[in-house]
């Protein structure tokens, strides 16, 4: 009998999202931290979170977190804007491992990039209602003006793969024209689904508006957090990662490819309770 | 102390749906059976069902049913096409009270109305994948040709209140033009959200195509079922109805009005487990 003892820093990083959107964050983690092992959970049985109450999203987030803890994760990334905007305080209070959300990295980058001090933020209804980005950006820089807009049709468009074309362009114009009229020079994509629509969004807001997809900032924040907690993996081989979904694993494989930019070989069904 | 004993036939009718869509059925029940008491459950914490696996939808349906049984309901209406198309056999096997789904009434009406024998069916991805309408229509009439199409963006459009206008029209054209080209003369709206988009749908398919919204057929089927089981209410006053949602009750009140055609005075939060 062989007993395998994993060194504390070589344990996996847990990541959860309401569905496949968080895979845009995983893609960046792969790039920045290629030797970190990932355990990903997509809560596809209850997706979307963006139209649910913050009370329910908090409950879902705790259940997702507890599932990831079964894998002895060393930290957790809340790779969902709606969950980050509503549940980070309750998660930090309850669980004592490092937690990185997606709001702060995006907010910091936006505050650092704007020149005219006018930032647009788009996200789900619940994210926009939470004012999480406004609060975070204002904390960093008080003089900035923020214009927010919920774009509920962007998630189904991205999930359906309608990433280009006239319908998507018209819907983007419908949501974004009010922000263009306010002359924003920076736009935060406050939902992990939105990077898939970046081309169309960019066409609507114009090429002078800087578009911030927080995935790469999140990966940097994760690297910093691991470093400061002495938790960076000491491995020098690419690890085997695990992907779980609470429902429809075949659909996860199919749609997930668009978000991750490569095929996911295996997705297992997660039972949370 | 007074003990109130409700006569067996004066117990309420239970209705569940994934969200607010089933209120289009409630509206018809109010019209056809004004003295029947209703207990409605919208599973807004897990909405939508139409993109979830049939395995998960079955589990959700059983949990919803068990919630309604707490109110001593005399029958249950499964007012959700996705739940009806996947879960009726398992529910009928498990629960011994009368159950009415939304597929059969719509299928019967379509089979009875088509003249050229070409019927279109639109619904969620899971409903279309289940082939429930095809099987039911073919059971009634073998020679009919059926063309099905999943329309995943229709639910978010209806929930957002984008019921008219160019965007909705273009999306409807995108989904329905293949059905128009197949020269259907009858179109089944196989999702309780779709009646809200009826005007736009009708503009796209043309006024010669008969559009079947199963809500009114369902109300007739409910009346027949109550009659044959001797369960029609003996009350002659309008009863007090109850509405429950598993999440976001304020949103339910707001959006529900569009579906019910009148204000819902009170919605209570339902805890299923």
Coordinates of C-alpha atoms in Angstrom, one line a residue:
Chain A
X1 CA 0.0 0.0 0.0
X2 CA 1.4 3.4 -0.9
X3 CA 0.3 6.5 0.9
X4 CA 0.5 9.7 -1.2
X5 CA 1.0 12.9 0.8
X6 CA 0.5 16.1 -1.1
X7 CA 2.6 19.0 -0.1
X8 CA 0.4 21.9 1.2
X9 CA 1.3 24.2 -1.8
X10 CA 0.6 21.5 -4.4
X11 CA -3.1 21.1 -3.5
X12 CA -5.5 22.3 -6.2
X13 CA -7.2 25.7 -6.6
X14 CA -11.0 25.5 -6.5
X15 CA -13.0 27.6 -9.0
X16 CA -16.8 28.0 -9.2
X17 CA -19.2 29.8 -11.4
X18 CA -22.9 29.5 -12.2
X19 CA -22.0 27.7 -15.4
X20 CA -19.4 27.8 -18.2
X21 CA -18.6 31.5 -18.0
X22 CA -15.8 31.0 -15.4
X23 CA -13.9 29.0 -17.9
X24 CA -12.7 32.3 -19.4
X25 CA -10.9 32.7 -16.0
X26 CA -9.6 29.2 -16.2
X27 CA -8.1 29.9 -19.6
X28 CA -6.1 32.8 -18.1
X29 CA -5.0 30.7 -15.1
X30 CA -3.7 28.1 -17.5
X31 CA -1.7 30.9 -19.2
X32 CA -0.3 32.6 -16.1
X33 CA -0.1 29.6 -13.7
X34 CA 0.5 26.5 -15.9
X35 CA 1.5 24.3 -13.0
X36 CA -1.5 24.9 -10.8
X37 CA -4.0 22.2 -10.5
X38 CA -7.6 23.3 -11.0
X39 CA -10.9 21.9 -9.7
X40 CA -13.8 23.7 -11.5
X41 CA -17.4 23.6 -10.6
X42 CA -20.2 25.0 -12.9
X43 CA -23.6 25.1 -11.2
X44 CA -25.4 24.4 -14.4
X45 CA -28.5 23.0 -12.5
X46 CA -29.2 26.5 -11.2
X47 CA -27.7 28.7 -13.9
X48 CA -28.2 31.7 -14.4
X49 CA -27.5 33.4 -11.1
X50 CA -27.8 36.9 -12.6
X51 CA -31.6 36.9 -12.4
X52 CA -31.8 35.3 -8.9
X53 CA -32.0 37.2 -5.6
X54 CA -28.8 37.9 -3.7
X55 CA -30.2 35.7 -0.8
X56 CA -30.4 32.7 -3.1
X57 CA -27.0 33.4 -4.7
X58 CA -25.4 33.4 -1.3
X59 CA -26.8 30.0 -0.5
X60 CA -25.7 28.6 -3.8
X61 CA -22.2 30.1 -3.3
X62 CA -21.8 28.4 0.1
X63 CA -22.9 25.1 -1.3
X64 CA -20.5 25.4 -4.2
X65 CA -17.7 26.3 -1.8
X66 CA -18.4 23.3 0.4
X67 CA -18.2 21.0 -2.6
X68 CA -14.8 22.4 -3.6
X69 CA -13.5 21.9 0.0
X70 CA -14.0 18.1 -0.5
X71 CA -10.9 18.3 -2.8
X72 CA -8.7 19.9 -0.2
X73 CA -8.4 23.1 -2.2
X74 CA -5.8 25.6 -1.1
X75 CA -7.8 28.6 -2.3
X76 CA -11.0 29.4 -4.1
X77 CA -11.8 31.7 -7.0
X78 CA -15.3 32.9 -7.2
X79 CA -15.3 33.2 -11.0
X80 CA -18.8 34.6 -11.3
X81 CA -19.6 38.3 -11.1
X82 CA -23.0 37.8 -9.6
X83 CA -21.7 35.5 -6.8
X84 CA -18.7 37.8 -6.2
X85 CA -20.8 40.9 -6.0
X86 CA -23.2 39.4 -3.4
X87 CA -21.4 36.6 -1.5
X88 CA -17.7 37.4 -0.9
X89 CA -18.2 38.8 2.7
X90 CA -20.3 35.8 3.8
X91 CA -17.8 33.3 2.2
X92 CA -14.7 35.1 3.8
X93 CA -16.5 35.1 7.1
X94 CA -17.3 31.4 6.9
X95 CA -14.2 29.8 5.2
X96 CA -10.7 30.5 6.3
X97 CA -8.7 29.9 3.1
X98 CA -7.8 32.6 0.6
X99 CA -10.6 33.7 -1.7
X100 CA -10.4 35.8 -4.9
X101 CA -13.4 37.3 -6.5
X102 CA -13.7 38.9 -10.0
X103 CA -14.9 42.4 -9.0
X104 CA -11.8 43.9 -7.4
X105 CA -9.3 43.0 -10.2
X106 CA -11.6 44.4 -12.9
X107 CA -12.4 47.6 -10.8
X108 CA -8.7 48.3 -10.2
X109 CA -7.8 47.9 -13.9
X110 CA -10.7 50.2 -14.9
X111 CA -9.7 52.9 -12.4
X112 CA -6.2 52.7 -13.7
X113 CA -7.1 53.0 -17.3
X114 CA -9.7 55.7 -17.6
X115 CA -8.5 59.1 -18.8
X116 CA -11.7 61.1 -18.8
X117 CA -13.0 59.5 -15.6
X118 CA -16.1 58.0 -17.2
X119 CA -16.4 54.2 -16.8
X120 CA -19.2 52.0 -18.0
X121 CA -20.0 48.7 -16.2
X122 CA -22.2 46.0 -17.8
X123 CA -23.4 42.9 -16.1
X124 CA -26.4 40.8 -15.0
X125 CA -29.4 42.3 -13.3
X126 CA -28.3 41.2 -9.9
X127 CA -24.6 42.3 -10.3
X128 CA -25.7 45.8 -11.5
X129 CA -28.3 46.0 -8.7
X130 CA -25.6 45.1 -6.1
X131 CA -23.5 48.2 -7.1
X132 CA -20.5 46.1 -6.3
X133 CA -18.4 47.6 -9.1
X134 CA -19.4 51.2 -8.3
X135 CA -18.4 50.7 -4.6
X136 CA -15.1 49.1 -5.5
X137 CA -14.2 51.6 -8.2
X138 CA -15.2 54.5 -5.9
X139 CA -13.1 53.1 -3.1
X140 CA -10.1 53.2 -5.4
X141 CA -10.8 56.6 -7.0
X142 CA -13.6 58.9 -5.7
X143 CA -13.8 61.3 -8.7
X144 CA -14.7 58.7 -11.3
X145 CA -18.2 58.6 -12.8
X146 CA -19.7 55.2 -13.4
X147 CA -22.6 54.3 -15.7
X148 CA -24.0 50.8 -15.2
X149 CA -26.3 48.8 -17.4
X150 CA -27.8 45.3 -17.0
X151 CA -27.7 43.3 -20.3
X152 CA -29.8 40.2 -19.5
X153 CA -29.8 38.9 -23.1
X154 CA -26.0 38.7 -23.4
X155 CA -25.8 35.5 -21.4
X156 CA -28.3 33.5 -23.6
X157 CA -26.7 35.0 -26.7
X158 CA -23.3 33.8 -25.6
X159 CA -24.6 30.4 -24.5
X160 CA -26.4 29.9 -27.9
X161 CA -23.2 30.8 -29.7
X162 CA -24.7 33.8 -31.4
X163 CA -21.5 35.7 -31.1
X164 CA -21.7 37.8 -34.2
X165 CA -24.3 38.8 -36.7
X166 CA -27.0 41.4 -36.9
X167 CA -29.2 40.2 -34.1
X168 CA -26.4 40.3 -31.6
X169 CA -25.2 43.7 -32.9
X170 CA -28.7 45.2 -32.6
X171 CA -29.1 43.9 -29.0
X172 CA -25.7 45.3 -28.1
X173 CA -26.6 48.7 -29.6
X174 CA -29.9 48.6 -27.6
X175 CA -28.0 48.1 -24.3
X176 CA -24.8 50.1 -25.0
X177 CA -25.9 53.2 -26.8
X178 CA -26.9 55.0 -23.5
X179 CA -23.3 54.4 -22.3
X180 CA -21.8 55.6 -25.6
X181 CA -23.9 58.8 -25.2
X182 CA -22.4 59.3 -21.8
X183 CA -19.0 59.3 -23.4
X184 CA -17.4 56.5 -21.4
X185 CA -13.8 55.8 -22.3
X186 CA -13.5 52.5 -20.4
X187 CA -16.0 49.6 -20.3
X188 CA -15.9 46.8 -17.7
X189 CA -17.3 43.4 -18.9
X190 CA -18.8 42.6 -15.5
X191 CA -19.9 39.0 -16.4
X192 CA -17.7 36.1 -17.4
X193 CA -19.9 35.4 -20.4
X194 CA -19.3 38.7 -22.0
X195 CA -15.8 38.2 -23.3
X196 CA -17.3 36.0 -26.0
X197 CA -19.2 39.0 -27.3
X198 CA -16.2 41.3 -27.1
X199 CA -16.0 41.9 -30.9
X200 CA -19.6 43.0 -31.3
X201 CA -19.4 45.1 -28.1
X202 CA -16.3 46.8 -29.4
X203 CA -17.9 47.6 -32.7
X204 CA -20.8 49.3 -30.9
X205 CA -18.8 51.3 -28.3
X206 CA -16.1 52.2 -30.8
X207 CA -12.4 51.3 -30.8
X208 CA -11.4 54.2 -28.6
X209 CA -13.2 52.7 -25.6
X210 CA -11.0 50.4 -23.6
X211 CA -12.7 47.1 -22.9
X212 CA -11.8 45.3 -19.6
X213 CA -12.3 41.6 -19.4
X214 CA -11.4 40.9 -15.8
X215 CA -10.3 37.3 -16.5
X216 CA -6.6 38.2 -17.0
X217 CA -6.6 40.6 -14.0
X218 CA -8.1 37.8 -11.9
X219 CA -5.3 35.4 -12.9
X220 CA -2.7 38.0 -11.8
X221 CA -4.5 38.5 -8.5
X222 CA -4.6 34.7 -8.0
X223 CA -0.8 34.6 -8.6
X224 CA -0.2 37.4 -6.1
X225 CA -2.4 35.8 -3.5
X226 CA -0.7 32.4 -3.9
X227 CA 2.7 34.1 -3.7
X228 CA 2.0 36.1 -0.6
X229 CA 0.5 33.0 1.1
X230 CA 3.5 30.8 0.1
X231 CA 1.1 28.6 -1.8
X232 CA 2.5 28.6 -5.3
X233 CA 2.8 25.0 -6.6
X234 CA 6.3 23.5 -6.6
X235 CA 5.4 21.2 -9.5
X236 CA 7.0 21.5 -12.8
X237 CA 4.7 19.3 -14.8
X238 CA 1.2 20.2 -16.1
X239 CA -1.3 18.8 -13.7
X240 CA -4.5 16.9 -14.4
X241 CA -7.4 19.2 -13.8
X242 CA -11.0 18.3 -12.9
X243 CA -14.2 19.8 -14.2
X244 CA -17.6 19.3 -12.5
X245 CA -21.1 20.5 -13.4
X246 CA -24.3 20.1 -11.4
X247 CA -26.3 19.3 -14.6
X248 CA -26.1 18.6 -18.3
X249 CA -22.4 17.6 -18.5
X250 CA -22.5 17.0 -22.3
X251 CA -23.8 20.5 -22.9
X252 CA -21.0 21.7 -20.6
X253 CA -18.4 20.0 -22.7
X254 CA -19.9 21.4 -25.9
X255 CA -20.4 25.0 -24.8
X256 CA -17.4 25.0 -22.5
X257 CA -15.0 24.7 -25.5
X258 CA -16.0 28.2 -26.7
X259 CA -15.1 29.7 -23.3
X260 CA -11.9 27.7 -22.6
X261 CA -10.7 28.0 -26.1
X262 CA -9.9 24.2 -26.1
X263 CA -11.7 20.9 -25.6
X264 CA -12.5 19.7 -22.1
X265 CA -11.8 16.0 -22.1
X266 CA -14.0 15.0 -19.2
X267 CA -16.7 16.6 -17.1
X268 CA -18.2 14.8 -14.1
X269 CA -21.6 15.3 -12.6
X270 CA -21.4 17.0 -9.1
X271 CA -24.0 16.2 -6.4
X272 CA -23.9 19.1 -4.0
X273 CA -26.0 17.9 -1.1
Chain B
X1 CA -61.8 26.3 19.1
X2 CA -63.4 25.9 15.7
X3 CA -62.4 23.1 13.4
X4 CA -62.9 23.7 9.7
X5 CA -63.4 20.7 7.5
X6 CA -63.0 21.3 3.8
X7 CA -65.2 19.2 1.6
X8 CA -63.1 17.0 -0.7
X9 CA -64.1 18.8 -3.9
X10 CA -63.4 22.2 -2.4
X11 CA -59.7 21.6 -1.9
X12 CA -57.4 23.7 -4.1
X13 CA -55.8 22.9 -7.4
X14 CA -52.0 22.9 -7.4
X15 CA -50.1 24.4 -10.3
X16 CA -46.4 24.5 -10.8
X17 CA -44.1 26.0 -13.4
X18 CA -40.4 26.8 -13.6
X19 CA -41.3 30.5 -13.1
X20 CA -44.0 33.0 -14.1
X21 CA -44.9 31.4 -17.5
X22 CA -47.5 29.1 -16.0
X23 CA -49.6 32.2 -15.0
X24 CA -50.8 32.2 -18.6
X25 CA -52.5 28.9 -17.7
X26 CA -53.8 30.4 -14.4
X27 CA -55.4 33.2 -16.3
X28 CA -57.4 30.7 -18.4
X29 CA -58.3 28.7 -15.2
X30 CA -59.7 31.9 -13.7
X31 CA -61.8 32.4 -16.8
X32 CA -63.1 28.8 -17.2
X33 CA -63.2 27.7 -13.5
X34 CA -63.8 30.9 -11.5
X35 CA -64.7 29.1 -8.3
X36 CA -61.6 26.9 -8.1
X37 CA -59.0 27.8 -5.5
X38 CA -55.4 27.8 -6.9
X39 CA -52.1 27.2 -5.2
X40 CA -49.3 28.3 -7.6
X41 CA -45.6 27.5 -7.3
X42 CA -43.0 29.1 -9.6
X43 CA -39.6 27.6 -9.1
X44 CA -37.8 30.9 -9.8
X45 CA -34.7 29.7 -7.9
X46 CA -33.9 27.2 -10.6
X47 CA -35.6 28.8 -13.7
X48 CA -35.2 28.1 -16.6
X49 CA -35.9 24.4 -17.0
X50 CA -35.6 24.5 -20.7
X51 CA -31.8 24.3 -20.8
X52 CA -31.4 21.7 -18.0
X53 CA -31.2 18.0 -18.4
X54 CA -34.4 15.9 -18.3
X55 CA -32.9 14.1 -15.2
X56 CA -32.7 17.4 -13.3
X57 CA -36.1 18.5 -14.5
X58 CA -37.6 15.3 -13.2
X59 CA -36.1 15.9 -9.7
X60 CA -37.3 19.5 -9.7
X61 CA -40.8 18.4 -10.7
X62 CA -41.0 15.8 -7.9
X63 CA -39.9 18.5 -5.3
X64 CA -42.4 21.0 -6.6
X65 CA -45.2 18.4 -6.5
X66 CA -44.4 17.5 -2.9
X67 CA -44.5 21.2 -2.0
X68 CA -48.0 21.5 -3.4
X69 CA -49.2 18.3 -1.6
X70 CA -48.7 20.2 1.7
X71 CA -51.8 22.2 0.7
X72 CA -53.9 19.1 0.3
X73 CA -54.5 19.8 -3.4
X74 CA -57.1 17.7 -5.2
X75 CA -55.2 17.7 -8.5
X76 CA -52.0 19.2 -10.0
X77 CA -51.4 21.0 -13.3
X78 CA -47.9 20.8 -14.6
X79 CA -48.0 24.2 -16.3
X80 CA -44.5 24.0 -17.8
X81 CA -43.9 22.4 -21.2
X82 CA -40.4 21.2 -20.3
X83 CA -41.6 19.6 -17.1
X84 CA -44.6 18.1 -18.9
X85 CA -42.5 16.7 -21.7
X86 CA -40.0 15.0 -19.4
X87 CA -41.7 14.2 -16.1
X88 CA -45.4 13.3 -16.5
X89 CA -44.8 9.5 -16.4
X90 CA -42.7 9.6 -13.3
X91 CA -45.1 12.0 -11.5
X92 CA -48.2 9.8 -12.4
X93 CA -46.3 6.7 -11.2
X94 CA -45.4 8.4 -7.9
X95 CA -48.5 10.5 -7.0
X96 CA -52.0 9.2 -7.0
X97 CA -54.1 12.3 -7.6
X98 CA -55.2 13.5 -11.1
X99 CA -52.4 15.3 -13.1
X100 CA -52.8 17.4 -16.2
X101 CA -49.8 18.5 -18.3
X102 CA -49.7 21.0 -21.1
X103 CA -48.6 18.8 -24.0
X104 CA -51.6 16.7 -24.7
X105 CA -54.2 19.6 -24.9
X106 CA -52.0 21.6 -27.3
X107 CA -51.3 18.5 -29.4
X108 CA -54.9 17.6 -29.7
X109 CA -55.9 21.1 -30.8
X110 CA -53.1 21.2 -33.4
X111 CA -54.1 17.8 -34.9
X112 CA -57.7 19.0 -35.1
X113 CA -56.9 22.3 -36.8
X114 CA -54.3 21.6 -39.4
X115 CA -55.6 21.3 -43.0
X116 CA -52.4 20.7 -45.0
X117 CA -51.1 18.3 -42.3
X118 CA -48.0 20.4 -41.6
X119 CA -47.6 21.5 -37.9
X120 CA -44.8 23.6 -36.5
X121 CA -43.8 23.2 -32.8
X122 CA -41.6 25.7 -31.0
X123 CA -40.3 25.3 -27.5
X124 CA -37.2 25.2 -25.2
X125 CA -34.2 23.1 -26.1
X126 CA -35.2 20.3 -23.7
X127 CA -38.9 20.3 -24.8
X128 CA -37.9 20.0 -28.5
X129 CA -35.2 17.4 -27.7
X130 CA -37.8 15.3 -25.8
X131 CA -40.0 15.0 -29.0
X132 CA -43.0 15.0 -26.6
X133 CA -45.2 17.0 -29.0
X134 CA -44.2 14.9 -32.0
X135 CA -45.1 11.6 -30.1
X136 CA -48.4 13.0 -28.9
X137 CA -49.5 14.5 -32.2
X138 CA -48.4 11.3 -34.1
X139 CA -50.4 9.2 -31.6
X140 CA -53.5 11.2 -32.5
X141 CA -52.9 11.4 -36.2
X142 CA -50.1 9.4 -38.0
X143 CA -50.1 11.2 -41.3
X144 CA -49.2 14.7 -39.9
X145 CA -45.8 16.1 -40.6
X146 CA -44.1 18.0 -37.7
X147 CA -41.3 20.6 -37.9
X148 CA -39.8 21.5 -34.5
X149 CA -37.5 24.3 -33.6
X150 CA -36.0 25.3 -30.2
X151 CA -36.1 29.1 -29.6
X152 CA -33.9 29.7 -26.5
X153 CA -33.9 33.5 -26.7
X154 CA -37.7 33.7 -26.5
X155 CA -37.9 33.1 -22.7
X156 CA -35.4 35.9 -21.8
X157 CA -37.1 38.2 -24.3
X158 CA -40.5 37.6 -22.7
X159 CA -39.1 37.9 -19.2
X160 CA -37.4 41.2 -20.1
X161 CA -40.6 42.5 -21.5
X162 CA -39.2 42.9 -25.0
X163 CA -42.5 41.8 -26.5
X164 CA -42.4 44.0 -29.7
X165 CA -39.9 45.9 -31.7
X166 CA -37.2 45.2 -34.2
X167 CA -34.9 43.1 -32.1
X168 CA -37.7 40.6 -31.1
X169 CA -39.0 40.6 -34.7
X170 CA -35.5 39.8 -36.1
X171 CA -35.0 37.0 -33.5
X172 CA -38.4 35.6 -34.4
X173 CA -37.6 35.6 -38.1
X174 CA -34.3 33.9 -37.4
X175 CA -36.0 31.0 -35.6
X176 CA -39.3 30.8 -37.6
X177 CA -38.3 31.3 -41.2
X178 CA -37.3 27.6 -41.6
X179 CA -40.8 26.6 -40.4
X180 CA -42.4 29.1 -42.8
X181 CA -40.4 27.6 -45.7
X182 CA -41.8 24.2 -44.8
X183 CA -45.3 25.7 -45.3
X184 CA -46.7 24.8 -41.9
X185 CA -50.4 26.0 -41.5
X186 CA -50.5 25.5 -37.7
X187 CA -47.9 26.5 -35.0
X188 CA -47.9 25.2 -31.4
X189 CA -46.4 27.6 -28.9
X190 CA -44.8 24.8 -26.8
X191 CA -43.7 27.0 -23.9
X192 CA -45.9 29.0 -21.5
X193 CA -43.7 32.1 -22.0
X194 CA -44.4 32.3 -25.8
X195 CA -48.0 33.6 -25.7
X196 CA -46.5 37.0 -24.7
X197 CA -44.7 37.1 -28.1
X198 CA -47.7 36.0 -30.0
X199 CA -48.1 39.3 -32.0
X200 CA -44.5 39.2 -33.3
X201 CA -44.7 35.5 -34.0
X202 CA -47.9 35.9 -35.9
X203 CA -46.3 38.7 -38.0
X204 CA -43.4 36.4 -38.9
X205 CA -45.4 33.3 -39.8
X206 CA -48.2 35.2 -41.5
X207 CA -51.9 35.5 -40.6
X208 CA -52.9 32.3 -42.3
X209 CA -50.9 30.2 -39.9
X210 CA -53.1 29.2 -36.9
X211 CA -51.2 29.8 -33.6
X212 CA -52.0 27.5 -30.7
X213 CA -51.4 28.7 -27.2
X214 CA -52.2 25.6 -25.1
X215 CA -53.3 27.6 -22.0
X216 CA -57.0 27.6 -22.9
X217 CA -57.0 24.0 -24.0
X218 CA -55.3 23.1 -20.7
X219 CA -58.1 24.9 -18.8
X220 CA -60.7 22.8 -20.7
X221 CA -58.8 19.6 -19.9
X222 CA -58.7 20.6 -16.2
X223 CA -62.4 21.2 -16.2
X224 CA -63.1 17.8 -17.8
X225 CA -60.7 16.1 -15.4
X226 CA -62.4 17.6 -12.3
X227 CA -65.8 16.8 -13.7
X228 CA -65.0 13.1 -14.4
X229 CA -63.4 12.7 -11.0
X230 CA -66.4 14.5 -9.3
X231 CA -64.0 17.1 -8.0
X232 CA -65.6 20.4 -9.3
X233 CA -65.8 22.9 -6.5
X234 CA -69.2 23.4 -4.9
X235 CA -68.3 27.0 -3.9
X236 CA -70.1 29.9 -5.4
X237 CA -67.8 32.6 -4.2
X238 CA -64.4 33.6 -5.7
X239 CA -61.8 31.9 -3.6
X240 CA -58.5 33.3 -2.1
X241 CA -55.6 32.0 -4.2
X242 CA -52.0 31.5 -3.1
X243 CA -48.9 32.2 -5.1
X244 CA -45.4 31.0 -4.1
X245 CA -42.0 31.4 -5.6
X246 CA -38.7 29.8 -4.6
X247 CA -36.8 33.0 -5.2
X248 CA -37.1 36.7 -5.9
X249 CA -40.8 37.2 -5.0
X250 CA -40.7 40.9 -5.8
X251 CA -39.6 40.2 -9.4
X252 CA -42.3 37.5 -9.6
X253 CA -45.0 40.1 -8.7
X254 CA -43.6 42.6 -11.3
X255 CA -43.1 40.2 -14.2
X256 CA -46.1 38.0 -13.2
X257 CA -48.5 40.8 -14.0
X258 CA -47.6 40.6 -17.7
X259 CA -48.5 36.9 -17.7
X260 CA -51.6 36.9 -15.6
X261 CA -53.0 40.0 -17.1
X262 CA -53.7 41.5 -13.6
X263 CA -51.8 42.3 -10.4
X264 CA -50.9 39.5 -8.0
X265 CA -51.5 40.9 -4.5
X266 CA -49.1 38.7 -2.6
X267 CA -46.4 36.2 -3.4
X268 CA -44.8 34.1 -0.6
X269 CA -41.4 32.6 -0.6
X270 CA -41.4 28.8 -0.8
X271 CA -38.8 26.6 0.8
X272 CA -38.9 23.2 -0.9
X273 CA -36.7 21.1 1.2

